[in-house]
Structures are given as structure tokens and as C-alpha cells.
XYZ file of C-alpha atoms in Angstrom:
728
model
C 0.000 0.000 0.000
C 1.068 3.582 -0.532
C 2.871 5.416 2.262
C 0.672 8.477 1.629
C -2.353 8.625 3.897
C -5.386 8.575 1.623
C -8.635 10.375 2.432
C -11.074 7.579 3.297
C -13.937 9.907 4.194
C -14.436 11.113 0.598
C -13.432 7.940 -1.192
C -13.894 7.396 -4.924
C -16.043 4.490 -6.129
C -15.630 2.472 -9.322
C -18.327 -0.157 -9.869
C -17.436 -2.754 -12.460
C -19.738 -5.280 -14.145
C -20.152 -6.932 -17.538
C -23.706 -5.553 -17.731
C -22.959 -1.854 -17.317
C -24.817 -0.185 -20.226
C -25.027 -3.695 -21.707
C -28.256 -5.571 -20.972
C -27.670 -9.311 -20.794
C -29.458 -10.502 -17.650
C -30.598 -9.541 -14.172
C -27.415 -7.764 -13.028
C -28.235 -4.975 -15.483
C -31.436 -4.357 -13.502
C -29.576 -4.474 -10.169
C -27.019 -1.884 -11.219
C -29.380 0.357 -13.161
C -31.949 0.601 -10.365
C -29.282 1.069 -7.670
C -27.612 4.002 -9.427
C -29.819 6.813 -7.991
C -29.027 6.006 -4.334
C -25.314 5.515 -5.100
C -25.189 8.863 -6.927
C -26.930 10.538 -3.988
C -24.111 9.254 -1.756
C -21.085 9.736 -4.016
C -22.109 12.291 -6.629
C -19.359 12.748 -9.226
C -17.002 10.531 -7.195
C -18.854 7.523 -8.637
C -18.058 5.896 -11.993
C -19.205 2.622 -13.552
C -16.895 0.459 -15.687
C -18.086 -2.013 -18.320
C -17.383 -3.427 -21.792
C -17.988 -1.298 -24.870
C -20.756 -2.666 -27.078
C -20.962 -0.628 -30.287
C -24.489 -1.941 -30.783
C -25.976 -0.534 -27.567
C -23.546 2.134 -26.316
C -24.680 4.965 -28.663
C -28.223 4.654 -27.231
C -27.104 4.288 -23.603
C -24.198 6.705 -23.184
C -23.679 10.406 -23.852
C -19.987 10.929 -24.552
C -18.146 13.553 -22.470
C -14.610 14.511 -21.595
C -13.527 13.570 -18.039
C -13.172 16.506 -15.635
C -10.877 14.587 -13.283
C -7.354 15.384 -14.574
C -5.928 12.111 -13.245
C -8.642 10.136 -15.026
C -8.117 12.101 -18.233
C -4.349 11.531 -18.229
C -4.811 7.807 -17.455
C -7.185 7.348 -20.391
C -4.908 9.380 -22.646
C -1.900 7.176 -21.851
C -3.957 4.006 -22.462
C -5.335 5.336 -25.743
C -1.804 6.082 -26.899
C -1.025 2.352 -26.792
C -4.219 1.293 -28.561
C -6.887 0.895 -25.864
C -10.235 2.153 -27.138
C -12.580 3.559 -24.493
C -15.780 5.576 -24.239
C -16.319 7.934 -21.300
C -19.497 9.851 -20.575
C -22.818 9.789 -18.769
C -25.092 6.751 -18.658
C -28.516 7.923 -19.833
C -30.527 6.573 -16.914
C -31.925 8.075 -13.725
C -29.025 9.557 -11.752
C -26.893 10.015 -14.919
C -23.694 8.498 -13.458
C -20.260 8.665 -15.054
C -19.536 5.557 -17.088
C -16.336 4.221 -18.657
C -16.586 1.506 -21.317
C -13.550 -0.373 -22.674
C -13.428 -2.023 -26.101
C -12.069 -5.517 -25.419
C -11.550 -6.092 -29.141
C -8.890 -3.356 -29.247
C -6.553 -5.460 -27.042
C -7.143 -8.992 -28.355
C -3.597 -8.950 -29.733
C -2.369 -9.245 -26.115
C -4.641 -12.167 -25.239
C -1.969 -14.884 -25.403
C 0.476 -12.759 -23.417
C -2.140 -12.139 -20.717
C -3.144 -15.808 -20.623
C 0.474 -16.747 -19.951
C 0.735 -14.073 -17.273
C -2.478 -15.342 -15.631
C -1.033 -18.850 -15.469
C 2.267 -17.649 -14.010
C 0.573 -15.243 -11.604
C -2.351 -17.284 -10.316
C -2.086 -20.753 -11.867
C -5.389 -20.335 -13.709
C -5.566 -22.358 -16.960
C -7.442 -21.040 -19.989
C -8.619 -23.117 -22.978
C -8.184 -21.568 -26.430
C -11.757 -21.619 -27.761
C -13.830 -20.298 -24.859
C -14.896 -16.909 -26.206
C -16.581 -15.785 -22.966
C -13.454 -16.519 -20.927
C -11.270 -14.753 -23.498
C -13.490 -11.659 -23.193
C -13.287 -11.908 -19.395
C -9.480 -12.064 -19.437
C -9.061 -9.096 -21.777
C -11.626 -7.033 -19.864
C -10.112 -7.933 -16.463
C -6.584 -7.012 -17.530
C -7.731 -3.687 -19.029
C -9.622 -2.770 -15.832
C -6.661 -3.724 -13.618
C -4.379 -1.706 -15.940
C -6.665 1.316 -15.707
C -7.037 1.212 -11.909
C -3.305 0.661 -11.428
C -2.395 3.694 -13.541
C -5.134 5.820 -11.992
C -4.135 5.292 -8.338
C -0.488 5.813 -9.286
C -1.459 9.319 -10.441
C -4.161 10.123 -7.878
C -2.540 9.752 -4.447
C -4.801 11.760 -2.166
C -8.087 9.826 -1.990
C -8.939 6.212 -1.251
C -10.385 4.250 -4.172
C -13.016 1.533 -3.718
C -13.606 -0.852 -6.620
C -16.768 -2.978 -6.467
C -16.945 -5.941 -8.865
C -20.017 -8.005 -9.789
C -19.730 -11.647 -10.885
C -16.800 -13.586 -12.288
C -16.857 -11.863 -15.728
C -15.714 -8.643 -14.043
C -13.892 -10.152 -11.071
C -10.635 -11.194 -12.750
C -9.199 -7.736 -12.033
C -9.321 -8.474 -8.257
C -6.508 -11.087 -8.071
C -4.477 -8.982 -10.524
C -4.798 -5.908 -8.304
C -3.912 -7.955 -5.233
C -0.840 -9.568 -6.841
C 0.399 -6.212 -8.130
C -0.145 -4.533 -4.728
C -2.267 -1.788 -6.272
C -3.604 0.592 -3.607
C -7.284 -0.115 -4.348
C -9.877 -1.445 -1.895
C -11.949 -4.211 -3.471
C -15.453 -5.611 -2.916
C -16.686 -8.678 -4.817
C -20.360 -9.625 -5.087
C -21.450 -12.933 -6.545
C -25.080 -13.056 -7.677
C -24.992 -16.817 -8.280
C -22.103 -19.255 -8.264
C -21.106 -20.803 -11.574
C -20.908 -24.310 -10.196
C -24.257 -23.926 -8.433
C -26.046 -23.177 -11.701
C -24.492 -26.168 -13.465
C -25.109 -28.592 -10.600
C -28.760 -27.598 -10.189
C -29.379 -27.836 -13.933
C -28.047 -31.405 -13.741
C -30.873 -32.595 -11.458
C -28.701 -33.322 -8.422
C -29.888 -33.023 -4.818
C -27.963 -29.778 -4.511
C -28.658 -28.292 -1.083
C -28.547 -31.568 0.876
C -25.137 -32.417 -0.585
C -23.439 -29.026 -0.712
C -20.790 -29.893 1.862
C -19.905 -33.167 0.090
C -19.184 -31.941 -3.459
C -15.628 -32.289 -4.768
C -15.737 -28.831 -6.337
C -12.618 -29.160 -8.502
C -13.790 -32.499 -9.895
C -17.349 -31.241 -10.517
C -16.113 -28.080 -12.275
C -13.685 -30.069 -14.404
C -16.321 -32.641 -15.334
C -18.531 -29.833 -16.649
C -15.747 -28.067 -18.552
C -15.840 -24.904 -16.438
C -12.786 -25.413 -14.228
C -11.049 -22.308 -15.603
C -14.133 -20.155 -15.006
C -14.516 -21.610 -11.522
C -10.876 -20.730 -10.772
C -11.473 -17.107 -11.800
C -14.577 -16.894 -9.622
C -12.899 -18.496 -6.623
C -9.756 -16.347 -6.857
C -11.929 -13.223 -7.111
C -13.778 -14.222 -3.949
C -10.602 -14.978 -1.994
C -8.577 -11.953 -3.094
C -11.280 -9.330 -2.454
C -11.116 -7.296 0.749
C -14.846 -7.893 1.247
C -16.789 -10.787 -0.278
C -20.593 -10.543 -0.421
C -23.574 -12.341 -1.940
C -27.158 -11.292 -2.666
C -28.962 -13.615 -0.229
C -28.447 -15.977 2.688
C -29.137 -18.972 0.463
C -26.331 -17.900 -1.907
C -24.051 -17.174 1.068
C -24.518 -20.769 2.237
C -23.802 -21.988 -1.293
C -20.711 -19.785 -1.707
C -19.289 -20.897 1.635
C -19.176 -24.505 0.430
C -18.466 -24.072 -3.286
C -16.102 -21.072 -3.239
C -14.619 -21.973 0.163
C -14.959 -18.503 1.684
C -17.703 -17.466 4.060
C -19.183 -14.201 2.734
C -18.704 -11.118 4.876
C -22.246 -9.994 4.266
C -25.464 -10.127 2.296
C -26.436 -7.313 -0.093
C -30.075 -7.936 -1.082
C -31.244 -6.702 -4.470
C -33.696 -3.811 -4.442
C -35.919 -1.903 -6.831
C -36.884 1.704 -7.361
C -40.273 1.780 -5.716
C -42.514 4.417 -7.267
C -44.967 5.870 -4.764
C -48.157 6.942 -6.506
C -49.748 10.257 -5.647
C -53.270 8.810 -5.493
C -53.947 6.302 -2.747
C -54.256 2.747 -4.091
C -53.491 3.841 -7.646
C -51.969 0.402 -8.196
C -55.478 -1.059 -7.873
C -56.630 1.080 -10.810
C -53.577 -0.006 -12.809
C -54.445 -3.634 -12.085
C -57.981 -3.162 -13.424
C -56.741 -1.409 -16.575
C -54.118 -4.055 -17.354
C -56.542 -6.904 -16.561
C -58.987 -5.579 -19.159
C -56.235 -5.885 -21.793
C -55.528 -9.490 -20.776
C -59.294 -10.097 -21.002
C -59.126 -9.032 -24.661
C -56.432 -11.628 -25.348
C -58.392 -14.349 -23.523
C -61.528 -13.591 -25.548
C -59.603 -14.044 -28.789
C -57.776 -17.153 -27.576
C -60.710 -19.077 -26.061
C -64.032 -17.620 -27.266
C -65.539 -19.389 -30.248
C -64.224 -22.659 -28.811
C -66.338 -22.226 -25.686
C -67.376 -19.520 -23.277
C -66.548 -18.818 -19.618
C -67.249 -15.920 -17.275
C -64.347 -13.457 -17.210
C -65.646 -11.979 -13.942
C -64.924 -15.368 -12.345
C -61.556 -15.842 -14.053
C -58.177 -15.557 -12.315
C -54.854 -15.055 -14.086
C -51.808 -16.903 -12.684
C -48.382 -16.682 -14.317
C -44.770 -17.738 -14.081
C -41.921 -16.080 -15.985
C -38.153 -16.009 -16.339
C -35.332 -17.750 -18.177
C -36.237 -21.094 -19.726
C -34.717 -23.239 -16.972
C -37.306 -25.973 -16.711
C -36.172 -27.407 -13.381
C -34.336 -24.504 -11.760
C -37.315 -22.177 -12.186
C -39.734 -24.826 -10.907
C -41.859 -25.018 -14.073
C -42.150 -28.800 -13.595
C -43.657 -28.254 -10.154
C -45.924 -25.450 -11.393
C -47.509 -27.588 -14.149
C -47.987 -30.573 -11.834
C -49.647 -28.326 -9.234
C -51.915 -26.855 -11.944
C -53.136 -30.364 -12.843
C -53.961 -31.027 -9.184
C -55.598 -27.618 -8.854
C -57.749 -28.429 -11.897
C -58.904 -31.664 -10.248
C -59.735 -29.938 -6.954
C -61.642 -27.100 -8.623
C -63.726 -29.571 -10.630
C -64.371 -31.759 -7.585
C -65.546 -28.755 -5.545
C -67.832 -27.592 -8.400
C -66.078 -24.241 -8.400
C -67.241 -21.633 -10.901
C -63.767 -20.091 -10.939
C -61.637 -20.473 -14.072
C -57.856 -20.172 -13.782
C -55.844 -19.148 -16.853
C -52.175 -19.953 -16.189
C -49.569 -18.159 -18.329
C -46.026 -19.460 -18.803
C -43.846 -16.626 -20.143
C -40.444 -18.107 -21.006
C -38.484 -17.327 -24.199
C -37.667 -20.424 -26.253
C -36.713 -21.289 -29.834
C -39.711 -20.656 -32.123
C -40.471 -20.300 -35.835
C -43.489 -17.993 -35.874
C -46.866 -17.275 -34.314
C -49.430 -20.045 -34.702
C -52.234 -19.548 -37.236
C -54.856 -20.375 -34.591
C -53.591 -17.724 -32.159
C -53.425 -15.027 -34.856
C -56.827 -15.945 -36.264
C -58.437 -15.864 -32.820
C -57.282 -12.307 -32.160
C -58.212 -11.226 -35.714
C -61.827 -12.471 -35.667
C -62.492 -10.909 -32.261
C -61.092 -7.603 -33.526
C -63.296 -7.851 -36.623
C -66.362 -8.518 -34.465
C -65.571 -5.551 -32.235
C -65.074 -3.268 -35.249
C -68.346 -4.493 -36.819
C -70.308 -3.921 -33.598
C -68.809 -0.417 -33.283
C -69.783 0.329 -36.887
C -73.369 -0.892 -36.334
C -73.529 1.116 -33.103
C -72.633 4.282 -34.995
C -75.298 3.614 -37.651
C -77.932 2.887 -35.015
C -77.043 6.072 -33.171
C -77.366 8.151 -36.321
C -80.773 6.604 -37.224
C -82.055 7.024 -33.684
C -81.016 10.674 -33.613
C -82.624 11.361 -37.009
C -85.895 9.743 -35.899
C -85.955 11.695 -32.656
C -85.099 15.067 -34.245
C -87.896 14.707 -36.846
C -90.563 13.780 -34.305
C -93.202 16.377 -33.414
C -93.509 16.921 -29.701
C -97.258 16.345 -29.727
C -97.142 13.217 -31.863
C -93.762 11.784 -30.782
C -93.381 8.019 -31.071
C -90.673 5.790 -29.718
C -88.803 3.980 -32.497
C -89.370 0.260 -32.972
C -85.999 -1.494 -32.334
C -86.366 -3.882 -35.271
C -86.645 -0.970 -37.726
C -83.211 0.368 -36.882
C -81.230 -2.837 -37.427
C -81.090 -3.052 -41.219
C -80.868 -6.304 -43.143
C -77.327 -5.409 -44.108
C -76.416 -5.001 -40.416
C -77.968 -8.360 -39.538
C -76.093 -10.166 -42.317
C -72.779 -8.546 -41.382
C -73.251 -9.367 -37.705
C -74.155 -12.992 -38.453
C -71.068 -13.404 -40.622
C -68.828 -12.120 -37.835
C -70.493 -14.399 -35.272
C -70.136 -17.471 -37.503
C -66.467 -16.555 -38.082
C -65.868 -17.091 -34.345
C -66.907 -20.730 -34.565
C -63.972 -23.137 -34.141
C -64.079 -26.891 -33.739
C -60.633 -27.663 -32.309
C -59.488 -27.038 -28.726
C -57.864 -23.660 -27.947
C -54.093 -23.771 -28.595
C -51.731 -24.331 -25.665
C -48.882 -22.289 -27.167
C -49.016 -19.025 -29.084
C -45.991 -19.921 -31.256
C -44.798 -22.746 -33.478
C -42.028 -24.304 -31.396
C -38.728 -25.147 -33.061
C -38.627 -28.574 -31.376
C -42.195 -29.231 -30.313
C -41.773 -32.981 -29.708
C -38.872 -32.569 -27.278
C -39.890 -29.376 -25.487
C -39.965 -30.240 -21.744
C -42.797 -27.825 -20.888
C -45.077 -29.102 -23.678
C -44.222 -32.708 -22.873
C -45.230 -32.291 -19.254
C -48.472 -30.544 -20.263
C -49.190 -33.595 -22.427
C -48.431 -35.938 -19.511
C -50.841 -34.167 -17.133
C -53.381 -33.790 -19.978
C -54.163 -30.100 -19.528
C -55.340 -29.559 -23.096
C -57.649 -26.556 -22.493
C -60.803 -28.642 -22.795
C -64.113 -27.062 -21.895
C -64.495 -29.177 -18.740
C -61.107 -28.075 -17.350
C -61.200 -25.318 -14.765
C -57.491 -24.591 -15.403
C -56.410 -23.409 -18.858
C -52.765 -23.025 -19.906
C -51.210 -20.487 -22.290
C -47.492 -20.994 -23.053
C -46.015 -17.820 -24.542
C -42.394 -18.684 -25.496
C -41.263 -15.122 -26.193
C -40.608 -11.808 -24.457
C -43.643 -9.605 -23.906
C -43.872 -6.193 -25.542
C -46.649 -3.825 -26.534
C -46.064 -4.399 -30.272
C -46.834 -8.118 -29.953
C -49.797 -8.929 -32.283
C -51.175 -11.561 -29.904
C -50.481 -10.500 -26.313
C -49.762 -6.807 -26.789
C -48.596 -5.783 -23.319
C -45.236 -4.882 -21.836
C -44.092 -7.242 -19.083
C -44.751 -4.755 -16.278
C -48.282 -4.089 -17.512
C -48.917 -7.827 -17.878
C -47.794 -8.484 -14.285
C -50.091 -5.737 -12.988
C -53.047 -7.326 -14.766
C -52.523 -10.787 -13.253
C -53.829 -11.966 -9.887
C -50.995 -14.232 -8.705
C -47.355 -14.861 -9.654
C -46.093 -18.416 -9.076
C -42.319 -19.005 -8.885
C -41.581 -22.377 -7.202
C -37.858 -22.173 -8.024
C -35.312 -24.762 -6.972
C -32.295 -22.558 -7.716
C -32.919 -18.824 -7.413
C -30.100 -16.809 -5.801
C -32.373 -13.780 -5.439
C -35.569 -13.733 -7.521
C -36.536 -10.461 -9.145
C -39.837 -11.814 -10.489
C -41.568 -12.213 -7.082
C -39.942 -8.957 -5.915
C -41.447 -7.111 -8.894
C -44.840 -8.650 -8.092
C -44.582 -7.374 -4.519
C -43.698 -3.841 -5.596
C -46.665 -3.804 -8.012
C -49.076 -5.069 -5.366
C -49.521 -8.565 -6.836
C -49.440 -11.589 -4.463
C -46.834 -14.225 -5.289
C -45.766 -17.750 -4.378
C -42.047 -18.469 -4.046
C -39.900 -20.987 -2.143
C -37.485 -21.049 0.771
C -34.742 -21.956 -1.721
C -34.950 -18.518 -3.352
C -33.117 -15.512 -1.952
C -36.286 -13.427 -1.977
C -38.229 -16.138 -0.138
C -35.573 -16.404 2.589
C -35.437 -12.606 2.848
C -39.197 -12.304 3.423
C -39.275 -15.310 5.747
C -36.523 -13.799 7.888
C -38.184 -10.396 7.991
C -41.922 -10.966 8.395
C -43.660 -13.046 11.028
C -46.432 -14.470 8.786
C -45.568 -13.667 5.149
C -48.533 -15.680 3.802
C -50.907 -13.233 5.515
C -49.230 -10.436 3.564
C -49.713 -12.157 0.193
C -46.185 -13.577 0.000
C -46.655 -17.361 0.052
C -43.459 -19.347 0.686
C -43.423 -23.048 -0.225
C -41.007 -25.316 1.616
C -38.715 -27.048 -0.905
C -36.015 -27.740 1.655
C -37.305 -29.944 4.451
C -40.098 -31.945 2.798
C -40.528 -34.323 -0.107
C -41.376 -33.280 -3.646
C -44.867 -34.726 -3.221
C -45.503 -32.652 -0.081
C -44.099 -29.550 -1.771
C -46.405 -29.940 -4.779
C -49.373 -30.447 -2.439
C -48.443 -27.316 -0.475
C -48.180 -25.319 -3.714
C -51.567 -26.700 -4.833
C -53.104 -25.802 -1.457
C -51.858 -22.218 -1.764
C -53.257 -21.824 -5.279
C -56.567 -23.490 -4.340
C -56.954 -21.239 -1.277
C -56.234 -18.184 -3.399
C -58.731 -19.330 -6.058
C -61.489 -19.452 -3.424
C -60.944 -15.908 -2.178
C -63.663 -13.378 -2.825
C -63.020 -10.243 -4.853
C -62.969 -8.185 -1.656
C -60.378 -10.516 -0.085
C -58.147 -10.279 -3.170
C -58.300 -6.470 -3.076
C -57.389 -6.567 0.612
C -54.461 -8.857 -0.073
C -53.147 -6.597 -2.848
C -53.182 -3.746 -0.335
C -51.176 -5.822 2.116
C -48.681 -6.907 -0.539
C -48.090 -3.394 -1.804
C -47.181 -2.089 1.638
C -44.221 -4.507 1.693
C -42.628 -2.559 -1.169
C -40.554 -0.233 1.106
C -38.670 -3.317 2.310
C -37.405 -3.794 -1.264
C -36.644 -0.135 -1.984
C -33.033 0.780 -2.721
C -33.485 3.684 -0.296
C -33.408 0.984 2.374
C -31.265 -1.753 0.875
C -28.657 0.630 -0.596
C -27.333 1.144 2.934
C -26.026 -2.422 2.924
C -23.785 -1.547 -0.028
C -22.502 1.470 1.908
C -21.682 -0.746 4.876
C -19.818 -3.198 2.648
C -17.705 -0.360 1.227
C -17.015 0.983 4.702
C -15.972 -2.476 5.903
C -13.562 -2.737 2.950
C -12.050 0.655 3.801
C -11.625 -0.351 7.451
C -9.729 -3.446 6.433
C -7.528 -1.586 3.958
C -6.877 1.515 6.101
C -7.374 0.488 9.755
C -5.238 3.364 11.099
C -7.580 5.897 9.514
C -10.506 4.461 11.458
C -9.033 3.263 14.736
C -6.100 5.594 15.177
C -2.616 4.635 16.296
C -3.828 3.154 19.576
C -6.351 0.987 17.805
C -9.403 2.705 19.272
C -11.920 4.184 16.917
C -12.159 7.946 17.027
C -8.566 8.496 18.302
C -7.484 10.028 15.001
C -9.354 13.351 14.840
C -8.477 13.871 11.183
C -10.743 10.983 10.194
C -13.642 11.469 12.589
C -16.707 9.858 11.009
C -18.955 10.663 13.925
C -19.357 6.970 14.730
C -19.780 5.543 18.188
C -16.982 3.666 19.883
C -17.222 -0.090 19.487
C -19.333 -1.845 22.074
C -17.620 -4.594 24.078
C -18.310 -8.055 22.718
C -20.232 -8.917 25.889
C -22.883 -6.281 25.129
C -25.286 -7.431 22.420
C -26.296 -4.911 19.799
C -29.930 -3.907 20.120
C -32.324 -3.774 17.183
C -33.493 -0.331 16.086
C -36.996 0.450 14.971
C -38.790 3.136 13.036
C -41.941 4.680 14.444
C -44.008 2.345 12.277
C -42.402 -0.693 13.882
C -40.502 -1.732 10.782
C -36.828 -2.458 11.305
C -34.498 0.258 10.098
C -32.774 -0.228 6.749
C -29.565 -1.267 8.448
C -31.349 -4.173 10.101
C -32.841 -5.581 6.918
C -29.774 -7.273 5.484
C -27.147 -6.509 8.102
C -23.580 -7.424 7.195
C -22.170 -10.248 9.243
C -19.058 -8.307 10.072
C -19.372 -8.897 13.837
C -17.653 -12.226 13.287
C -14.576 -10.223 12.276
C -14.850 -8.128 15.477
C -14.944 -5.009 13.334
C -18.232 -3.761 14.718
C -19.602 -1.711 11.839
C -23.067 -2.147 13.316
C -22.465 1.411 14.556
C -22.703 2.531 10.932
C -23.632 6.194 10.543
C -22.856 6.723 6.914
C -25.291 7.870 4.287
C -28.690 9.028 5.550
C -31.052 8.671 2.632
C -33.462 11.300 3.901
C -36.970 9.865 3.606
C -39.614 12.315 2.440
C -43.233 12.421 3.567
C -44.198 10.457 0.447
C -41.863 7.656 1.513
C -43.509 7.261 4.909
C -45.899 4.355 5.195
C -49.613 4.904 5.076
C -51.618 4.014 8.135
C -53.170 0.595 7.658
C -55.763 -0.793 10.042
C -53.867 -4.103 10.255
C -50.311 -4.277 11.652
C -47.292 -5.634 9.807
C -45.535 -7.906 12.275
C -41.773 -7.913 11.774
C -39.447 -10.520 13.204
C -37.179 -9.121 15.905
C -33.727 -10.647 15.703
C -30.526 -9.849 17.487
C -27.725 -8.843 15.160
C -25.630 -11.578 16.731
C -27.879 -14.203 15.146
C -26.666 -13.235 11.688
C -23.152 -14.509 12.403
C -24.169 -18.030 13.374
C -22.840 -20.282 10.620
C -25.789 -21.446 8.570
C -28.323 -19.107 10.188
C -31.214 -18.375 7.836
C -29.805 -20.861 5.375
C -30.894 -24.400 4.509
C -29.103 -27.035 6.455
C -27.892 -24.733 9.189
C -31.120 -24.091 11.004
C -31.502 -21.549 13.737
C -29.346 -21.376 16.814
C -30.739 -23.506 19.658
C -29.192 -21.368 22.414
C -31.505 -19.658 24.895
C -32.084 -15.945 24.473
C -31.981 -13.353 27.275
C -35.791 -13.297 27.270
C -35.899 -17.069 27.732
C -33.489 -16.841 30.657
C -35.489 -14.053 32.311
C -38.693 -16.096 31.945
C -36.940 -19.107 33.461
C -35.664 -17.032 36.409
C -39.150 -15.611 36.987
C -40.703 -19.060 36.909
C -38.093 -20.513 39.285
C -38.580 -17.669 41.773
C -42.150 -18.868 42.343
C -41.117 -22.451 43.066
C -41.319 -23.252 46.760
């Protein structure tokens, strides 16, 4: 480290990820939605680093010249030796600085850097893995940039936060080169975890028994696994996005994470109370239009007694729990028929897959309904004109009401009959809206065939498989994904492998109840935070401690119970779901990122925090206004807002107490909640779980397999003392 004492109070932040201004998957959403709270904390001291995609960058980035002279000179020196880079503002809310490097401009050095990586860290690299080649070039360019930058800028501490293994290669390089940069690494899902779960192994019950090197080698990802593991071990602070992923990383990457940084969303508070209810009604009417075109003409059912369930995400048949969803739908269909329920459930599966085109049946269904609507509108206009003409010509003394049959002309009757007969279809409504590329071997369609949910008239559960992304220009289901979610009644995500789970989180923010599992990060998060999440419209199915049969039955029970709710009960539940949205707001969860950065700075520059004597606050030059550390014998007490909800710092508290660093006294960024952000007064209380901070450091706490600590709490001991005092 440098002998100069860097300013840790006004540190600079570089956040590096493969999906900066480059939408590939979920990390793009994490970073993009988190930017506003990070900018509010760092301002112009914050810059994102990513790869330069000439396809998307012109639409995402406004080019500018850097105002930081050290940054400008660093980029100038790199450009002089052939590195192409784009610097400017990312055109999203918060407008942060962004720096994109063209990996293609340095491919000539790939072999040299591969050799250096082997000599430096012993990481092998095969010749034909394009993704790994991109990762190596990008990692070396980022390490090069940060090394040159901190060599020029000597006055301020620099924190570099890396997401996932594609960006993490720079971490071991910075560590080996002794570059004066503080590093944080966040893994959103382990590489080996994804591959193992996709291979239908009993993942969570065998985590501690896997031979990780052998398993990675067997799957041809040993080199990628080495990059991920070295990034985790060389970072000053290692974090994951959920307790379930922390448990996974501890066994697969062989380092216990220092903390959990849950993923948030930008929660939009509407000016009008319960505006989300109006949005639900508007979006539902659009889904009704699709359902009319898809099913009417085959047979009729009452849309007022129809519920819309859906599941969505990447096409990972087992990991996303689609197998369990379809099986539960078949059982739900049986139970609804047996109970003579009048409710119809239309279940949507929205998962992009290989397709050729839209099916003729799906297109024709929407077309004939549109024709009928246009014809009826045309006849309505003619009738209105004739009625007006009759009324205006009538004398007040001899006025007569028009005979209805005189106003519907023969031409109108013929046209209307033709449109009605055009609706008639003899086959069953189609299951899928597209012609699948490999229909016979598609796992979703094959399971639908096995459970025989063919959309027959007698079935109370209908299935629509839409193997494409949703957008408003779609000729069949013309809604954007967000609007579609708002129009549904229940989201079902029985995932087996889900490190976080944005889909149920998005449902919660939009006021839509959802079903998830205790093997998803979001499910664990809600289960740890709320006393009875099912009462709040967040149903959590146990996929950890019971058999598959019991899990499917529990999922069926939840869907059947929801199907029997009255309209009033569903409206009530949407109200209760929507009030959970502050728990997922970056204004709350962003504090966990701040604590991770502060922990990294404490480890890198302990003298700046604890002074020469080792006590915090001794060095007046770096007074952060933080309390002195409490002795280990004094447990930290939970803090509460007036509403009874735990403060943001308690939601996903870092487990740094195990390091005896005590950053539970964090007094960093205060996000400054406005009146609009305060919770509305609801007549029913939201019961939060009260947990001591110390419980978060128990190995395996809140994770499958670990269970909760069995030790007695202070309250238990006081109750025991009180009871014993009455014994004669």
C-alpha cells in the first residue's frame, strides 16, 4: 500500500460489471436501479466500468470529456497504446459517469495475458472459450486502468466494487500487483451452483460433500470456476445477494461471505392512494381481450370469475420450478372440478424459447375478435345516427318511440351474423401461441401432455405458453411485461435454484401476491423479515425440508386457497402486498452496499478508522462521527422506526461482527426519507421478526441445512428465572 495517507472519508467508487450499459441478464437491472441512491451518496465521485458494445452504447451513453485530470491523463496514456474507451454519462436516472472499454482493441495481447495469468495465479485457460477470453481481456484492461489511476491520484482512497466472475478477474491482478485499491466482490450466483442444479442433483442436501474441482472439471468450467474463486478470496470484502447464496458460496467457493447485499428496486410511490389497484384493473382488461380471442368461439366462460396466474423467467425448466408449477396446476384443476367451483384459472407461462413464428390459430383468434368488435362499433354508430334522425324529426305532440327492429337493417344483420359465424372453431384452444422449433422434445409441452391439460371445456385450469418476451407491439399479447404483471392476480415461482428472484420482488412492488420458495433468496429474505408472510400475500413453499410430493401439495393448497378468495379478499391482499414494497426499496437496501464499502475501507486503512492506539475515534483527522465499538459482551440492540418496521440497516445486516470489526455502529449515508416515503396508516399491523444482530453470524443461520441457533435468548433466561422464583 502507498505510504501516503489517503482520504477515506471522501473515497472514490468504481463499480465494475459486464452488464454496465449492456443488458444481458438480471445484473443490469440491479445496477441500473441502484444508481440513484449511489449517486446521492457519491455524486461525481462515482463511476461505472463495463465493456464497450458498439451496438448498444450509442443509445445508452452520452460521450463527455472527463473533468478529473488524473482520469483524463490515465485514459490518454492508455489510448496512446491502442486501448479504445468511451467515457461519458449513462442515460438513466441519476446520470452516473460511465467508462466503457473495447475488449476487441486489445485482443492482440490475449496470449500474453493468458500466460501471465497462469504464471501469476495458476489459472488455466482453454483456447476456444470466447466468454473466458473476453473476461481475461476485460479484467486485464480494468486492472491496468485502476493501477495507472491510483499511481497518479494519491490523495483519496479508491473503492472498486466488482459483480460476478466476468468482471472479477481484475481483483486477483490488483492484489498480486499490490495496487492501492480497496476491493469488494459480489457474486449473484455461483457458476458451479447453476451447473449442478441444472443437472438434477440433490444440490442443497449435498453441498458440503461436493468435490468442487472435480465437478467443475467434469462440466468443462474449471477455468471459469478458478477465476470466480480467486476473485472471492482476493477481495477485501466478499458478499452475496442472499443468505441462500451465502450458504452456497461458503461450500463451493470456500470462503464465508462477509455480508449479504439484497437486491432492491426503485419503488414508485403513486400520488393517489391505491393507484396500483386502478392499474391492475386497466391491465386486466387488456388481458381479457387476449383471452376472448384465444378461447371464445371454442367455448365460453365468465371473465368476472376468471383468475390469471403466471410464471416467468429464463427457460430453466427445473431450476425455475416449471415442472412443479404444471404438476400443481393439474392437481388444482382436479380440486376445482371436484368442488364444483365456478372459478376459471388461466395460467400463463412466459419463457423465451426457440420458435419459428406465431401459430395460425392464435393469430386468427385475435383477428376475428377484432373484426367482431369493429363491426359492432360500426353498427352502433349507424344505429345512433338513425335514432337521432328519428328523434329530431318527431313532433312533440305526436312523438313516437322507435321500434328497435326498424333500426337494425338487413345489411347489419347479415354482417353481424357473418362475424359471429367466423368465431366458430371446432378444435381445442391452442396451448402455445408460437410454433415451437422442437415441439416434440420441449420439456414444458411434454409435461403438459403428460398431465393432460389440453384446455378442454371441462377443465377449470387453462394453460397459455407464450415462449417469447412480452412487448406492446406483440400482435397476440400486446402488453409490456410490467403491464402484464399488474393485470394478473398471482405470480407463481416455485424455483429450486434462485439466488435472489426479481420476479416475485417485482410482483410485490406492483401489489400482486406471489408464491415463491425457501430456496430462493427473496423467499428467505421475506421469511426472515416478516412473522407471517402468507398473511401479507407472499406465500413461501417449503422445498427444503419436505418431499417433492408434499411440496407440490403445499403449492396446490396455496393456489386453491387463493382461487377461493372473494373479490374483496383479493383487493385486501393486494393492499397488504403493496405495503411490503418499502422493504425492497433501494433507499433501504442501498445502505447495505454502503456498509460493505465501509468495511472494505476499514480493512484496507485500519489506522484511519481506529487511530494509532487501535481505538476508533482516536485520530481526529478521520472522525466519522461513529460511536466507539461496544464490548463483545454487550449485544447490539435492534433499532426500529416509528411504524415498527426495522431500520434499513437491520434488513440485510452485514455479518461483520464475526470479524470483530463492529460496523453495526454505521452512521454513513442518511437517505433522507420524504413524507411520500412514509408508510400509510393501515388498520392491520405488519408484524416484523425481531432478531438480534448476533444471530446473523451463526454459521448457517437463515440458510438451509444450518437451522436456527438452539441457544436460549436473554428473554428465555429471564422467563426461566421468573418461573423458578415462584417455586417453593
